[in-house]
XYZ file of C-alpha atoms in Angstrom:
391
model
C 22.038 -22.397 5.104
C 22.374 -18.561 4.492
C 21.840 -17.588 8.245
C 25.762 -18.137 8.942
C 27.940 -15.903 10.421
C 29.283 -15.390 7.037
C 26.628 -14.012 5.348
C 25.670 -10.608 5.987
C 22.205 -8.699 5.146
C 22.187 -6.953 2.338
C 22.431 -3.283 2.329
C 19.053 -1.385 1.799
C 19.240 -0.412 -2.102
C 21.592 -2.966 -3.243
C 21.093 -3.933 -6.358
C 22.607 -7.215 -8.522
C 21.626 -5.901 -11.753
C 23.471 -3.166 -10.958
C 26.383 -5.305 -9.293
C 26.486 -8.069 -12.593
C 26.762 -5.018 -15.248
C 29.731 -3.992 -13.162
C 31.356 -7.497 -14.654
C 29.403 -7.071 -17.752
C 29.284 -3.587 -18.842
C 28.283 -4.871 -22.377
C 24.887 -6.275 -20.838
C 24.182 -3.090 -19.609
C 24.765 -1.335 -23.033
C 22.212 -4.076 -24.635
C 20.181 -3.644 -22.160
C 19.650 -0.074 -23.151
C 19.435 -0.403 -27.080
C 16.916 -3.125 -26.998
C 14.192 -1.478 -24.811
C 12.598 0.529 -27.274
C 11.550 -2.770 -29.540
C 10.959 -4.459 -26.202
C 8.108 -1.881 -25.056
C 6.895 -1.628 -28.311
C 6.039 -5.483 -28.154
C 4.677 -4.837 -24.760
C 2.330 -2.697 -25.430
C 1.472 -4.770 -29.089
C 0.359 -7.628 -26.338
C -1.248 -5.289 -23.980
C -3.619 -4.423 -27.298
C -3.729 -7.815 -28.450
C -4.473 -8.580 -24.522
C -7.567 -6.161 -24.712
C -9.233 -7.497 -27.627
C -9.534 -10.706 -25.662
C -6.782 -12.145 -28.189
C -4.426 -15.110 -26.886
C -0.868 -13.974 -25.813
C 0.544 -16.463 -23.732
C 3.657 -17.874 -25.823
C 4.694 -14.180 -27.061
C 4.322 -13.461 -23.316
C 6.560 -16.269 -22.715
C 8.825 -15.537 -24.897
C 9.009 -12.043 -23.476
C 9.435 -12.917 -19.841
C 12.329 -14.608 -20.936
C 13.767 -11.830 -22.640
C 13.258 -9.894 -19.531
C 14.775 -12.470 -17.519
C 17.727 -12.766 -20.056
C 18.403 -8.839 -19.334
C 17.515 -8.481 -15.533
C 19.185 -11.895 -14.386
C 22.218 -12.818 -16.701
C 25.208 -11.541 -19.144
C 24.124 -13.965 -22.003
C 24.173 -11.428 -25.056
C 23.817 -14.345 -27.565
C 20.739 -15.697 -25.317
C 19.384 -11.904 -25.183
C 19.698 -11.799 -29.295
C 18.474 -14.891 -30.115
C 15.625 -14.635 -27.639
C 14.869 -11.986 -29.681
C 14.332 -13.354 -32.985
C 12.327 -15.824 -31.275
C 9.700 -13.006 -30.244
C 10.353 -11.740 -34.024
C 8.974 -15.016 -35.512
C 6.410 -15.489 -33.274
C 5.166 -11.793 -33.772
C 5.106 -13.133 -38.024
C 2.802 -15.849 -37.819
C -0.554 -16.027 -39.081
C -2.066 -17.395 -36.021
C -0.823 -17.644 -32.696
C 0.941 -20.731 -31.253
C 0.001 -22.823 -28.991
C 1.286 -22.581 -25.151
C 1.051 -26.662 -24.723
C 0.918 -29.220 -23.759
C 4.150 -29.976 -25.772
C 5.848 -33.591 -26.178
C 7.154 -33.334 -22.621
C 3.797 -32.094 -20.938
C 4.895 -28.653 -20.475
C 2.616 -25.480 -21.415
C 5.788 -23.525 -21.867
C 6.358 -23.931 -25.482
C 7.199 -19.611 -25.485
C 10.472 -20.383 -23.739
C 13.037 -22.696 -23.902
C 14.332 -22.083 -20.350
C 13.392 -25.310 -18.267
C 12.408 -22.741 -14.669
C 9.946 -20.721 -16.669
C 8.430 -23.746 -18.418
C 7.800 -25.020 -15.129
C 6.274 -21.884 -13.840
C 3.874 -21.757 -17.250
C 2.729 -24.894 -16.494
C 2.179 -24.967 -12.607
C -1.201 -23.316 -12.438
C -2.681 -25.963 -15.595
C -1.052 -28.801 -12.988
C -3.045 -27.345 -10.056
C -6.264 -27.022 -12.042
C -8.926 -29.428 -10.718
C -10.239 -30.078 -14.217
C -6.667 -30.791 -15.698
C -6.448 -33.510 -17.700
C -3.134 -33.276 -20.153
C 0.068 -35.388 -20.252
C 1.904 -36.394 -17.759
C 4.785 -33.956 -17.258
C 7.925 -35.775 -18.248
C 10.201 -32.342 -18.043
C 9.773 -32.867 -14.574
C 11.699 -36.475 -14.876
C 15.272 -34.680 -13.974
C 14.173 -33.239 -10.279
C 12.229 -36.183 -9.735
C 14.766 -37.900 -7.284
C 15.782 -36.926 -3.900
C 19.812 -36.667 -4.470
C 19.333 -34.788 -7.894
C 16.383 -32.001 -6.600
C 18.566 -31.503 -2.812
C 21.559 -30.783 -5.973
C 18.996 -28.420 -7.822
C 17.650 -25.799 -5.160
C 21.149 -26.121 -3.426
C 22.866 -24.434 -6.417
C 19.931 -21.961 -6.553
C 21.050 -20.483 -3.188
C 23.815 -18.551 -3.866
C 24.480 -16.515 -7.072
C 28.276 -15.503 -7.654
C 27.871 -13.145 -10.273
C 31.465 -12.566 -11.234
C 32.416 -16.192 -12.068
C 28.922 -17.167 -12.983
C 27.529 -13.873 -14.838
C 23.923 -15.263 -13.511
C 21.755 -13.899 -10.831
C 19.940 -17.285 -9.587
C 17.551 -15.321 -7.527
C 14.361 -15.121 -10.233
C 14.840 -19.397 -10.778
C 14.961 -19.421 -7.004
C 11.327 -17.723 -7.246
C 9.927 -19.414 -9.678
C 11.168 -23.340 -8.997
C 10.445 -23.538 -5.206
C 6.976 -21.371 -5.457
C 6.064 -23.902 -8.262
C 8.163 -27.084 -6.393
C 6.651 -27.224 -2.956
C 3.078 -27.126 -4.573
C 3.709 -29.738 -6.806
C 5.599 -31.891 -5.033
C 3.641 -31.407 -1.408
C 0.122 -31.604 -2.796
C 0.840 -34.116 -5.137
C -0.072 -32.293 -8.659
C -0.726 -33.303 -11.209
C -2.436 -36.195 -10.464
C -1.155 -38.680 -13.371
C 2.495 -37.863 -12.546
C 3.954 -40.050 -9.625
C 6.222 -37.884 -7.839
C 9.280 -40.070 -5.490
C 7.567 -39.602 -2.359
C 10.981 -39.654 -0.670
C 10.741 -35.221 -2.139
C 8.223 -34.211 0.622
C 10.938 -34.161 3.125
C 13.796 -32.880 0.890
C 11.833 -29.895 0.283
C 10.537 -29.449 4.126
C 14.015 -29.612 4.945
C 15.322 -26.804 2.318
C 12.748 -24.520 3.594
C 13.050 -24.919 7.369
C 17.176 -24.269 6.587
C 16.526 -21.457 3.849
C 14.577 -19.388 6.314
C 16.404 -16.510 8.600
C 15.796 -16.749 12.240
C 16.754 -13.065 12.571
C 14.591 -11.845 9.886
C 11.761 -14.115 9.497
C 12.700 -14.129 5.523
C 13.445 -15.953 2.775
C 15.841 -14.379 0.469
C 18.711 -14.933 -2.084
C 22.503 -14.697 -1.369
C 25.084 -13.294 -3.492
C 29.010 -13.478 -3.273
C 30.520 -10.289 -4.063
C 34.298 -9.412 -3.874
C 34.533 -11.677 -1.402
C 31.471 -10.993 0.384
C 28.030 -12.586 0.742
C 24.812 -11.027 0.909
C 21.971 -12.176 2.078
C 18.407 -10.209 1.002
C 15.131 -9.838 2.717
C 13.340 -10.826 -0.768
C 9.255 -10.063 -0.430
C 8.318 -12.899 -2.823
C 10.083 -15.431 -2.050
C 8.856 -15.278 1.700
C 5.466 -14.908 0.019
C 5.861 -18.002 -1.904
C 7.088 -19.636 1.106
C 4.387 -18.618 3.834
C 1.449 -18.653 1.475
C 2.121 -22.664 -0.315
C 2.736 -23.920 3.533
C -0.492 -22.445 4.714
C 1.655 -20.058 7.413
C 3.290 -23.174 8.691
C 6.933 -21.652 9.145
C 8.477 -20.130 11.693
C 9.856 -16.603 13.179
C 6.584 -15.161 12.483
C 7.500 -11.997 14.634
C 10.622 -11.315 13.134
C 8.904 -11.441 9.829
C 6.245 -9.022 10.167
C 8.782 -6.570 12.000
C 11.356 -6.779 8.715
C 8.184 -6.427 6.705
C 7.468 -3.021 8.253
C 11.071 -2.449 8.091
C 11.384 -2.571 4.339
C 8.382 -1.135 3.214
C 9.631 2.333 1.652
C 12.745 -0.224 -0.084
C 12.580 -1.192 -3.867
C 11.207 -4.837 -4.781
C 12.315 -7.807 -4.053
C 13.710 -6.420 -1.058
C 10.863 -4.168 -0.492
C 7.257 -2.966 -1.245
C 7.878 -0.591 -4.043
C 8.410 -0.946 -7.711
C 10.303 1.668 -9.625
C 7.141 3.492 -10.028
C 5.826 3.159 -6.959
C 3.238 0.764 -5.488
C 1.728 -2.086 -7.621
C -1.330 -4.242 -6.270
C 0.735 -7.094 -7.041
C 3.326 -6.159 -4.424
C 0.424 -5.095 -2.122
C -0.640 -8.751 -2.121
C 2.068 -10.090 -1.352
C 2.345 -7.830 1.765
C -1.670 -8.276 2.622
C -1.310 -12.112 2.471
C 1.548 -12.096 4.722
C -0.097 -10.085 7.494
C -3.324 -12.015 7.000
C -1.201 -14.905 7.626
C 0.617 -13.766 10.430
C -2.010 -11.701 12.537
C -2.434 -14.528 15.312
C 1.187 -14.174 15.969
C 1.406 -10.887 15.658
C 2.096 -8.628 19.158
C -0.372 -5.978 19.762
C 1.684 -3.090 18.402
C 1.953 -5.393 15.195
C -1.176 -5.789 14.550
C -1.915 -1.939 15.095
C 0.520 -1.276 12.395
C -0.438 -3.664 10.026
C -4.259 -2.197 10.091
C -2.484 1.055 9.458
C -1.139 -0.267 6.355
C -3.773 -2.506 5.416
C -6.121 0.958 5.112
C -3.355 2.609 3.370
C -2.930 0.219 0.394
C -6.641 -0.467 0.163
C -7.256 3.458 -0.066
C -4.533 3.500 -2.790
C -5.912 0.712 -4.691
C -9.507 1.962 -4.801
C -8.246 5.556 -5.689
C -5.121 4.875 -7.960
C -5.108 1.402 -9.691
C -8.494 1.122 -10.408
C -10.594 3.524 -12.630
C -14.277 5.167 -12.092
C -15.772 2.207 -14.836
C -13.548 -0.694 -12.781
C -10.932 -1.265 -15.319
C -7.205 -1.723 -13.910
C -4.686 1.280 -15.024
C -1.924 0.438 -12.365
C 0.080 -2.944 -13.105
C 2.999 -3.901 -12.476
C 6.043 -4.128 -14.883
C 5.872 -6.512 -17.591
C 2.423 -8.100 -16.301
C -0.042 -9.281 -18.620
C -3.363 -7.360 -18.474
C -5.008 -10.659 -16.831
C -2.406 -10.752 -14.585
C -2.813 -6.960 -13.808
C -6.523 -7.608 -12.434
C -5.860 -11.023 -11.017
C -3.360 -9.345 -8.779
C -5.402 -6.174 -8.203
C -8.578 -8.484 -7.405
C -6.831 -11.290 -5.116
C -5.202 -7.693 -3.272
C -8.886 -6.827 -2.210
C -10.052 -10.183 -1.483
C -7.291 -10.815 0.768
C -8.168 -7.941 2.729
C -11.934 -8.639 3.117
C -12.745 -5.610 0.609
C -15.506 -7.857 -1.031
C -16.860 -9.886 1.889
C -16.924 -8.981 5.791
C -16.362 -12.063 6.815
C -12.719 -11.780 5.700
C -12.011 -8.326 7.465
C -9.791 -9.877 9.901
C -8.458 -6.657 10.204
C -10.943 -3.498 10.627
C -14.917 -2.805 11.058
C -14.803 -0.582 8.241
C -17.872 -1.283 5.684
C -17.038 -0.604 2.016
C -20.424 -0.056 0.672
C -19.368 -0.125 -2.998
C -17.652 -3.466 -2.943
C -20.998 -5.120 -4.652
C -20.723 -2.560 -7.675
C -16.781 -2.476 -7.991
C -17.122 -6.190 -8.192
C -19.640 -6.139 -11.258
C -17.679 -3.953 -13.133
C -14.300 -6.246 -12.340
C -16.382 -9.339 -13.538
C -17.326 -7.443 -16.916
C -13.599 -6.005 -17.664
C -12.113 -9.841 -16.763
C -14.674 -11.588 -18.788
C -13.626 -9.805 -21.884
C -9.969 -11.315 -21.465
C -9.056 -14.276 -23.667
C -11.430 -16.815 -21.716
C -8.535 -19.547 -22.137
C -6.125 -17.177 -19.859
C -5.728 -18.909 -16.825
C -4.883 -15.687 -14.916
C -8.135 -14.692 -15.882
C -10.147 -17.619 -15.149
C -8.588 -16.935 -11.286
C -9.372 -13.821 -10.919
C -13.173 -14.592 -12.049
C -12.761 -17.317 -9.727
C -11.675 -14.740 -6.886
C -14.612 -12.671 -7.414
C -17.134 -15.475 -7.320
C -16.268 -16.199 -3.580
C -18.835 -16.162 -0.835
């Protein structure tokens, strides 16, 4: 699918933001005059966020505004978005996420990808009892969802002014959940979707690589990337059940000093988020990892863990390290599952060294206190308590 002969890897640094405002200078001039109001409501949530307040449809509302900037050349959508976040900032109370008249807890947004991915983690939820989702009606058939992630593949920015790759993210990581485990339970999915969806991700994965990435046609070219989330996504929801695991873990090494997706780093460095991603995939991969591998990946495991304990988290346990446009919930889920996933909090789990962390017990006190503060309906929140209460 985008292993062909055609398709080439993308160059280390490319960037489609950068490529789309070539087409679209004007986006790039927008994007500039609006981020002063748009950090200013970022941090007005991050406050609101502390005081254990609810923020989840302004946060919608922003991530689409942030989607509208990074992934598109929609002005009108950028500028309408933001009155939107303007009215929503002016009422008296906030609104309410959902369930809406379709089911969906993404009443924030009115883009149909990140209502799914508001709702995916209430559908999962073992205690969930809401409406059946009936926005999920239109990908509910084998001939119309094989359609769907098809024309997620490959972004042609020039004709298209849209960079697919973030709905590519977000639908398949919420998708393959859904549809393979059968969530929620009072929604009957076409059980002819299990093997639609086995079948996009056995073709969507590079043999050379070992990744999952997004592919772009540029001036006549096409570009593949070697995207860390989406092989995440991928390798995490099929329980390590794909293939080219040694491939993988090689290109994972490979890109680590790159910029995200297509590497470890964020613009301002690491983030604990991105550090899970990476931990998860070497946790996953370690029994088919070669020798030298594996001596690697303890290398890096150490690293990140060192950075985490002496960077993103603070001497009372609060999180000061997030990454960009997270939600403070989502800043300590992230950080949390991160030391989890490497065994910090239980030695059962340290697939990976003999060290002993003697002050896991009292880091993990003062995580419980800072998280149980949060707005106690934040699901992000109620998973990383969740997280932390694990044997």
């Amino acid at each position: 699918m985008t292993g062909s002969g055609r398709t080439r890897r993308a160059p280390a640094g490319w960037n489609p933001q950068r490529a789309i405002t070539v087409y679209f200078p004007a986006m790039a001039d927008l994007c500039r005059a609006v981020q002063p109001e748009v950090q200013a409501i970022q941090a007005s949530l991050d406050r609101d966020e502390a005081r254990g307040l609810d923020t989840a449809c302004p946060r919608q509302a922003l991530r689409e505004l942030r989607w509208r900037l990074e992934y598109t050349a929609d002005a009108e959508g950028v500028r309408a978005n933001l009155t939107r976040i303007r009215a929503l900032a002016a009422l008296p109370k906030p609104l309410s996420a959902g369930p809406d008249e379709e089911g969906s807890y993404g009443a924030g947004t009115e883009v149909w990808f990140l209502k799914l991915d508001a709702s995916v983690d209430h559908f999962l939820a073992a205690d969930f009892d809401g409406k059946p989702p009936r926005f999920l009606d239109p990908i509910n058939d084998p001939d119309r969802l094989e359609r769907y992630l098809a024309g997620l593949l490959v972004s042609r920015l020039a004709d298209e002014g849209i960079n697919h790759r973030k709905e590519l993210n977000f639908a398949t990581a919420s998708l393959v959940r859904l549809i393979l485990w059968r969530r929620p339970k009072n929604y009957r999915w076409d059980p002819r979707l299990e093997a639609v969806i086995r079948r996009f991700v056995a073709d969507w994965q590079n043999p050379a690589t070992g990744f999952f990435g997004a592919t772009y046609e540029v001036a006549g070219q096409r570009f593949e990337t070697t995207d860390l989330s989406l092989t995440f996504h991928m390798a995490r929801y099929l329980e390590g059940r794909i293939g080219y695991w040694p491939e993988l873990i090689d290109t994972l090494f490979e890109i680590r000093d790159d910029r995200y997706p297509n590497g470890w780093l964020d613009d301002e460095g690491m983030t604990s988020h991105n550090n899970y991603d990476v931990a998860t995939l070497i946790k996953l991969g370690w029994d088919e990892m070669r020798e030298d591998q594996r001596r690697r990946a303890a290398a890096e495991l150490d690293r990140l863990l060192d950075w985490c304990l002496a960077t993103a988290i603070a001497q009372d346990g609060s999180v000061v390290v997030r990454a960009k446009s997270e939600s403070l919930a989502e800043g300590y889920y992230f950080t949390i599952a991160f030391l989890e996933t490497a065994g910090y909090f239980d030695p059962g789990k340290r697939f990976w060294t003999d060290r002993a962390f003697a002050d896991a017990p009292a880091l993990r006190r003062q995580l419980e206190r800072h998280v149980a503060r949060l707005h106690h309906g934040d699901l992000m929140a109620r998973m990383a308590l969740r997280r932390l209460s694990q044997p």
